[in-house]
Tab-separated table of C-alpha atoms in Angstrom:
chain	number	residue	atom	x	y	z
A	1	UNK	CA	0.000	0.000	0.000
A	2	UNK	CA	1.532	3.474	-1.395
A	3	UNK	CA	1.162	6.309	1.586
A	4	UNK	CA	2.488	9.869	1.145
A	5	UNK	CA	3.385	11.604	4.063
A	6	UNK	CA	3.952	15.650	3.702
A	7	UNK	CA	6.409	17.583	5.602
A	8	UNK	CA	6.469	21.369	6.375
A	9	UNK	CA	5.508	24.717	7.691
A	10	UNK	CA	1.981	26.490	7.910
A	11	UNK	CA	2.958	29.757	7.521
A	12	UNK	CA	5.706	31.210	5.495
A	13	UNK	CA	6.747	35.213	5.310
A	14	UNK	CA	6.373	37.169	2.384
A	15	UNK	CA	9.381	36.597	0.039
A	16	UNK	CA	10.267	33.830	1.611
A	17	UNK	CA	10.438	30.378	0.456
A	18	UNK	CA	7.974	27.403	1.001
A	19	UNK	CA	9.833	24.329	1.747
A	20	UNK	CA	7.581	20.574	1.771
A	21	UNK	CA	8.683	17.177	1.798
A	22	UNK	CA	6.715	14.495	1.065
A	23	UNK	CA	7.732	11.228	2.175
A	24	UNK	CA	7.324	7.496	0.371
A	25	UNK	CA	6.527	4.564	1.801
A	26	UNK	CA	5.233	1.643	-0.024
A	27	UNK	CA	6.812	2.396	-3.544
A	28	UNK	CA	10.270	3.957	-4.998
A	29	UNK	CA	10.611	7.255	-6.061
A	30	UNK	CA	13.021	5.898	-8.058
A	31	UNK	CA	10.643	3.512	-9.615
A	32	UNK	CA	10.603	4.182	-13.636
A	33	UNK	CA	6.870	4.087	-13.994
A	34	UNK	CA	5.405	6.905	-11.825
A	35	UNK	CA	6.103	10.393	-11.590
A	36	UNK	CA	5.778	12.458	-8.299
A	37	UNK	CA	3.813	15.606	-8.622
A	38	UNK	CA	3.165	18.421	-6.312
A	39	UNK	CA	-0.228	20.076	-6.558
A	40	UNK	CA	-2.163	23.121	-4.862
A	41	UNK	CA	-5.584	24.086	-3.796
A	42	UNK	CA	-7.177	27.313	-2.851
A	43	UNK	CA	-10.234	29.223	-3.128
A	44	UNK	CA	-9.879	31.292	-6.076
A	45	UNK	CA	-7.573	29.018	-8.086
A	46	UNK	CA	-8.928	25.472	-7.655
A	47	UNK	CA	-6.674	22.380	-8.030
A	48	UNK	CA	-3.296	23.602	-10.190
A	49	UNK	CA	-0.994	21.400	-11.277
A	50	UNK	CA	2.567	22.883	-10.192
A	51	UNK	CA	5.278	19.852	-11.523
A	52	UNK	CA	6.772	16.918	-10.918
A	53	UNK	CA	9.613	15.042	-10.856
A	54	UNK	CA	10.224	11.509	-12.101
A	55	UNK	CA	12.640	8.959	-13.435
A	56	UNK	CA	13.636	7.450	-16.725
A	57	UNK	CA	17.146	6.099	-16.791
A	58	UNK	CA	17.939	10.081	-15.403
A	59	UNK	CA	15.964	12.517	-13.564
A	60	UNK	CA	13.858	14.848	-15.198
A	61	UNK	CA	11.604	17.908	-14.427
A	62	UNK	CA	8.723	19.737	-15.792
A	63	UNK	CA	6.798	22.530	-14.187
A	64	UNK	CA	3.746	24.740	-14.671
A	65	UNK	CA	3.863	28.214	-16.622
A	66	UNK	CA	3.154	29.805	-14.241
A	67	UNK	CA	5.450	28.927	-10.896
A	68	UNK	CA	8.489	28.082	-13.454
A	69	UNK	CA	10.517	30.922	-12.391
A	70	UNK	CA	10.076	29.817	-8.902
A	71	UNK	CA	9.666	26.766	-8.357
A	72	UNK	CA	12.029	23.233	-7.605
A	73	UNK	CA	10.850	20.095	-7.182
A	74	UNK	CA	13.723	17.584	-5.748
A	75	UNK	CA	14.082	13.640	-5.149
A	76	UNK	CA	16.154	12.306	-2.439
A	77	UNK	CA	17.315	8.849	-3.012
A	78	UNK	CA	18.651	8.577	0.224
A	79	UNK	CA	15.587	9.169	2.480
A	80	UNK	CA	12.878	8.078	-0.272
A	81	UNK	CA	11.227	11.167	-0.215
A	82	UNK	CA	10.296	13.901	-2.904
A	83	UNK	CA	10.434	17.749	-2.230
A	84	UNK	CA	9.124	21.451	-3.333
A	85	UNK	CA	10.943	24.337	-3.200
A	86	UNK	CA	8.310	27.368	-4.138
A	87	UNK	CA	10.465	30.771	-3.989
A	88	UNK	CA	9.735	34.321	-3.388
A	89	UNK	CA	6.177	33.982	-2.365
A	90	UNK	CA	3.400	36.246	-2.011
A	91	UNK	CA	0.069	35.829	-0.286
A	92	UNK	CA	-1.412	34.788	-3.418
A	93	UNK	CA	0.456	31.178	-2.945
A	94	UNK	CA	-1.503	30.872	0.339
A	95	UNK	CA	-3.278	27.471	-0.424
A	96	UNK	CA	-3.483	23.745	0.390
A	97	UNK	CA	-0.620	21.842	-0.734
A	98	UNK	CA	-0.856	18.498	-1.801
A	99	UNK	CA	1.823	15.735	-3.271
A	100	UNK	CA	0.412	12.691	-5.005
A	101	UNK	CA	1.764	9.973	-6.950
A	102	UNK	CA	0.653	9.805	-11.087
A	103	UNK	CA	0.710	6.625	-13.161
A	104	UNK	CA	-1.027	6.174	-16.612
A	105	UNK	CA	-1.797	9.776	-16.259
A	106	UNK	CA	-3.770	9.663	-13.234
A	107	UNK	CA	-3.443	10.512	-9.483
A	108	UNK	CA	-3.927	7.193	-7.411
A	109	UNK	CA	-2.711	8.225	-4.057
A	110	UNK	CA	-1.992	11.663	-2.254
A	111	UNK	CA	-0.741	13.005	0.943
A	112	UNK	CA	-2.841	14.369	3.558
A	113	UNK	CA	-2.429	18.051	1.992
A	114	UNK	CA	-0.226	20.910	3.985
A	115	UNK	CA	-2.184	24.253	4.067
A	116	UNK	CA	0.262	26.875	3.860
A	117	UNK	CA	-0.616	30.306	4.345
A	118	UNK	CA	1.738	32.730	3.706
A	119	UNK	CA	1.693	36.391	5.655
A	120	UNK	CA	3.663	38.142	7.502
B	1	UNK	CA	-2.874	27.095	-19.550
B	2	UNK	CA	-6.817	27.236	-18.593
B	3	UNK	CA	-8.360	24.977	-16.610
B	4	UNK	CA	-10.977	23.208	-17.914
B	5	UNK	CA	-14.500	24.294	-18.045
B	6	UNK	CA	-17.066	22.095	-15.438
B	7	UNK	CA	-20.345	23.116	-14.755
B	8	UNK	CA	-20.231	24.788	-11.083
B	9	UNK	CA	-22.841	22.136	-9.985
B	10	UNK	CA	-25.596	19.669	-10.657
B	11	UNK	CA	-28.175	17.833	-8.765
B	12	UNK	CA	-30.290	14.701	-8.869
B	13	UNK	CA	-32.360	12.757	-6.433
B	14	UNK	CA	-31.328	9.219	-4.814
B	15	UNK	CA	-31.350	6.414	-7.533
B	16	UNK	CA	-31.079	9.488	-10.391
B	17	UNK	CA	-28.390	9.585	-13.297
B	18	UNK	CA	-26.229	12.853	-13.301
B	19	UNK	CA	-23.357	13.724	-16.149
B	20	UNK	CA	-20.973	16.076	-15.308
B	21	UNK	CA	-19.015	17.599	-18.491
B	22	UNK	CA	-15.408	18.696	-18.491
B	23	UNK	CA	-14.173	21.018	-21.492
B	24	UNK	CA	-11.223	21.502	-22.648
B	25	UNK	CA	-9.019	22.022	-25.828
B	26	UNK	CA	-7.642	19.698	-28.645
B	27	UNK	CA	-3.941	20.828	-26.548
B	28	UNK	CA	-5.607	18.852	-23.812
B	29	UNK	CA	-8.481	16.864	-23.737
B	30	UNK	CA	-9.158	16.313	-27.639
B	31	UNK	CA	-5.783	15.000	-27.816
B	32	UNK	CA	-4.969	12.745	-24.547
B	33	UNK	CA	-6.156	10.116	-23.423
B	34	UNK	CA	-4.586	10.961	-20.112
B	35	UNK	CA	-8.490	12.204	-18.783
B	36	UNK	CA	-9.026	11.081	-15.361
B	37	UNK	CA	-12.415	12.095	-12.343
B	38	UNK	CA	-11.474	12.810	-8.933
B	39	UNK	CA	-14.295	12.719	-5.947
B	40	UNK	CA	-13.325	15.353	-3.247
B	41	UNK	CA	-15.837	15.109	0.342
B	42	UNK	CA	-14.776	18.327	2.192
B	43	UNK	CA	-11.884	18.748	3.753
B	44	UNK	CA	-10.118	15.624	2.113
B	45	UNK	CA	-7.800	15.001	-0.476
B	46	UNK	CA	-9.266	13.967	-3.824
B	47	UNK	CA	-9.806	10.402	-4.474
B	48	UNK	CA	-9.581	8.860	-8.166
B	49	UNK	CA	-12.817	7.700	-9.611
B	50	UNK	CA	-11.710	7.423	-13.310
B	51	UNK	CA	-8.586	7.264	-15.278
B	52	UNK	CA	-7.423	7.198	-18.709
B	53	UNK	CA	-10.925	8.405	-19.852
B	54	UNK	CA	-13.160	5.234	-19.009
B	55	UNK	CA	-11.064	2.676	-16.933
B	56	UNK	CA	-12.321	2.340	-13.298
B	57	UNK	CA	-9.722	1.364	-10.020
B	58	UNK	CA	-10.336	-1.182	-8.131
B	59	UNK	CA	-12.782	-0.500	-5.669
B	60	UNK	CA	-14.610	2.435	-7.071
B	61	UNK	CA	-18.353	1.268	-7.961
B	62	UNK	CA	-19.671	0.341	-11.027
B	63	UNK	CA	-21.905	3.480	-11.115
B	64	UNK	CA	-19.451	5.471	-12.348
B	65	UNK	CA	-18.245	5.644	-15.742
B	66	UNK	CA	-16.396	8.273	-18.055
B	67	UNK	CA	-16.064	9.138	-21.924
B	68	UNK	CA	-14.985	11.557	-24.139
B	69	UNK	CA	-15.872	12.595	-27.321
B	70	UNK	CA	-13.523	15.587	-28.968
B	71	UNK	CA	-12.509	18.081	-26.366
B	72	UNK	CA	-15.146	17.412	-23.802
B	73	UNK	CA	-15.302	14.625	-21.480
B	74	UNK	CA	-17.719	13.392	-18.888
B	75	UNK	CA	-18.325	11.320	-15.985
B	76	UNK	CA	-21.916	9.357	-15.480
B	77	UNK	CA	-22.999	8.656	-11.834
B	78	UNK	CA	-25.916	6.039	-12.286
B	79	UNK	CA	-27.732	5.633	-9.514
B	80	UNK	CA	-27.395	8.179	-7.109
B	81	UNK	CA	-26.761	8.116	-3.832
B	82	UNK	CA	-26.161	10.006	-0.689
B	83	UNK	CA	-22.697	9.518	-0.198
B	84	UNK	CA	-22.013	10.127	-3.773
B	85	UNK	CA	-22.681	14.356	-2.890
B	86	UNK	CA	-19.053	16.195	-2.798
B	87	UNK	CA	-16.981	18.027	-5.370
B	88	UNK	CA	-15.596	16.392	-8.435
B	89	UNK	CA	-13.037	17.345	-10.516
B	90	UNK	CA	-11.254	16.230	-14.204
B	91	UNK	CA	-8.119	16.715	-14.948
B	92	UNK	CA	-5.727	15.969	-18.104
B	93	UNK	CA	-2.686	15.712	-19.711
B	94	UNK	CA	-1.704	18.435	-22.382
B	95	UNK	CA	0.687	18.824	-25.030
B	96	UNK	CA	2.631	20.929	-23.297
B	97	UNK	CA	3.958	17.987	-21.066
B	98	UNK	CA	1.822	19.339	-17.786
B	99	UNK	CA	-1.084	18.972	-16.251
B	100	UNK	CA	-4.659	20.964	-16.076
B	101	UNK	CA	-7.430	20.282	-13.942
B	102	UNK	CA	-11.089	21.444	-14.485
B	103	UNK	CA	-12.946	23.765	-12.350
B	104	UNK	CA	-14.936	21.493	-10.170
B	105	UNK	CA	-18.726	20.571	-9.981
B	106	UNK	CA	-20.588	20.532	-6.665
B	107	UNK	CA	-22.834	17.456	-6.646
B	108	UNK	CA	-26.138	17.967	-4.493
B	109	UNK	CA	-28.212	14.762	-3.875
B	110	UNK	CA	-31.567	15.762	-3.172
């Protein structure tokens, strides 16, 4: 059984940077059939994709028009775990972060969802 | 990119059939087969209902069913029932190698 289990602060400053981990159990993030994606929820946005991260013989990225400039999504091999890195925030990125595991296009399992607000 | 266009809600009474539709592009929906449902009860995390347009997981009931035909898809719920009431969103993949879900439908059982 595949369980996601996210890491991280609530509340992040203006300008800062929002920092979530989002651990694996259950499955590799290594594994060469999946991808790892990080997605967000809020109010006046709905559910936006943001990017993900997955592997095919070598690591590879891909991330949403409009976070590209800020955003990094990391695996760590070591500690089986996936990560965002969402920089110079504003409270427009206040939301309900969520990472979730895609196969055949589709999102079978999720973590519990982090909300972060972010204000100062 | 847009999300895709859902009707904000729809309604039907216990034992009812209710489509929801899901609109998008032929950069998204009209050319992927990557369309999948998601059932969200408050406060949760979405759960899959449908993926790769029609194909059910294990576990979700037989009362639910998707299609698509050109940039529009749509998921069936057949026989309505009270714990079927919660949000529900598409989503698919695009030729731009990401990801864009639609705008969510509020199902009401009466």
């Amino acid at each position: 059984q595949v369980q996601l289990q996210q890491l991280g602060p609530g509340l992040v400053k203006p300008s800062q940077t929002l920092s979530l981990t989002c651990a694996i159990s259950g499955d590799s993030v290594s594994s060469d059939s999946v991808g790892w994606h990080w997605i967000r929820q809020s109010p006046s946005r709905g559910l936006e994709w943001l990017g993900r991260t997955y592997y095919r013989s070598k690591w590879n990225n891909d991330y949403a028009v409009s976070v590209k400039s800020r955003i990094s999504i990391n695996p760590d091999t070591s500690k089986n775990q996936f990560s965002l890195q969402l920089n110079s925030v504003t409270p427009e990125d206040t939301a309900v972060y969520y990472c979730a595991r895609n196969t055949n296009g589709a999102y079978g399992y999720w973590g519990q969802g982090t909300l972060v607000t972010v204000s100062s | 990119q847009s999300a895709l266009t859902q009707p904000p809600s729809v309604s039907g009474s216990p034992g009812q059939s209710v489509t929801i539709s899901c609109t998008g592009t032929s950069s998204d929906i009209g050319n992927s087969n990557r369309v999948s449902w998601y059932h969200q009860p408050p406060g949760t995390a979405p759960k899959l209902m449908i993926y790769e347009v029609s194909n059910r997981p294990s576990g979700v009931p037989d009362r639910f069913s998707g299609s698509k035909s050109g940039n529009t898809a749509s998921l069936t719920i057949s026989g309505l029932q009270a714990e079927d009431e919660a949000d529900y969103y598409c989503c698919s993949y695009t030729d731009s190698i990401t990801y864009v879900f639609g705008t969510g439908t509020k199902v009401t059982v009466l």
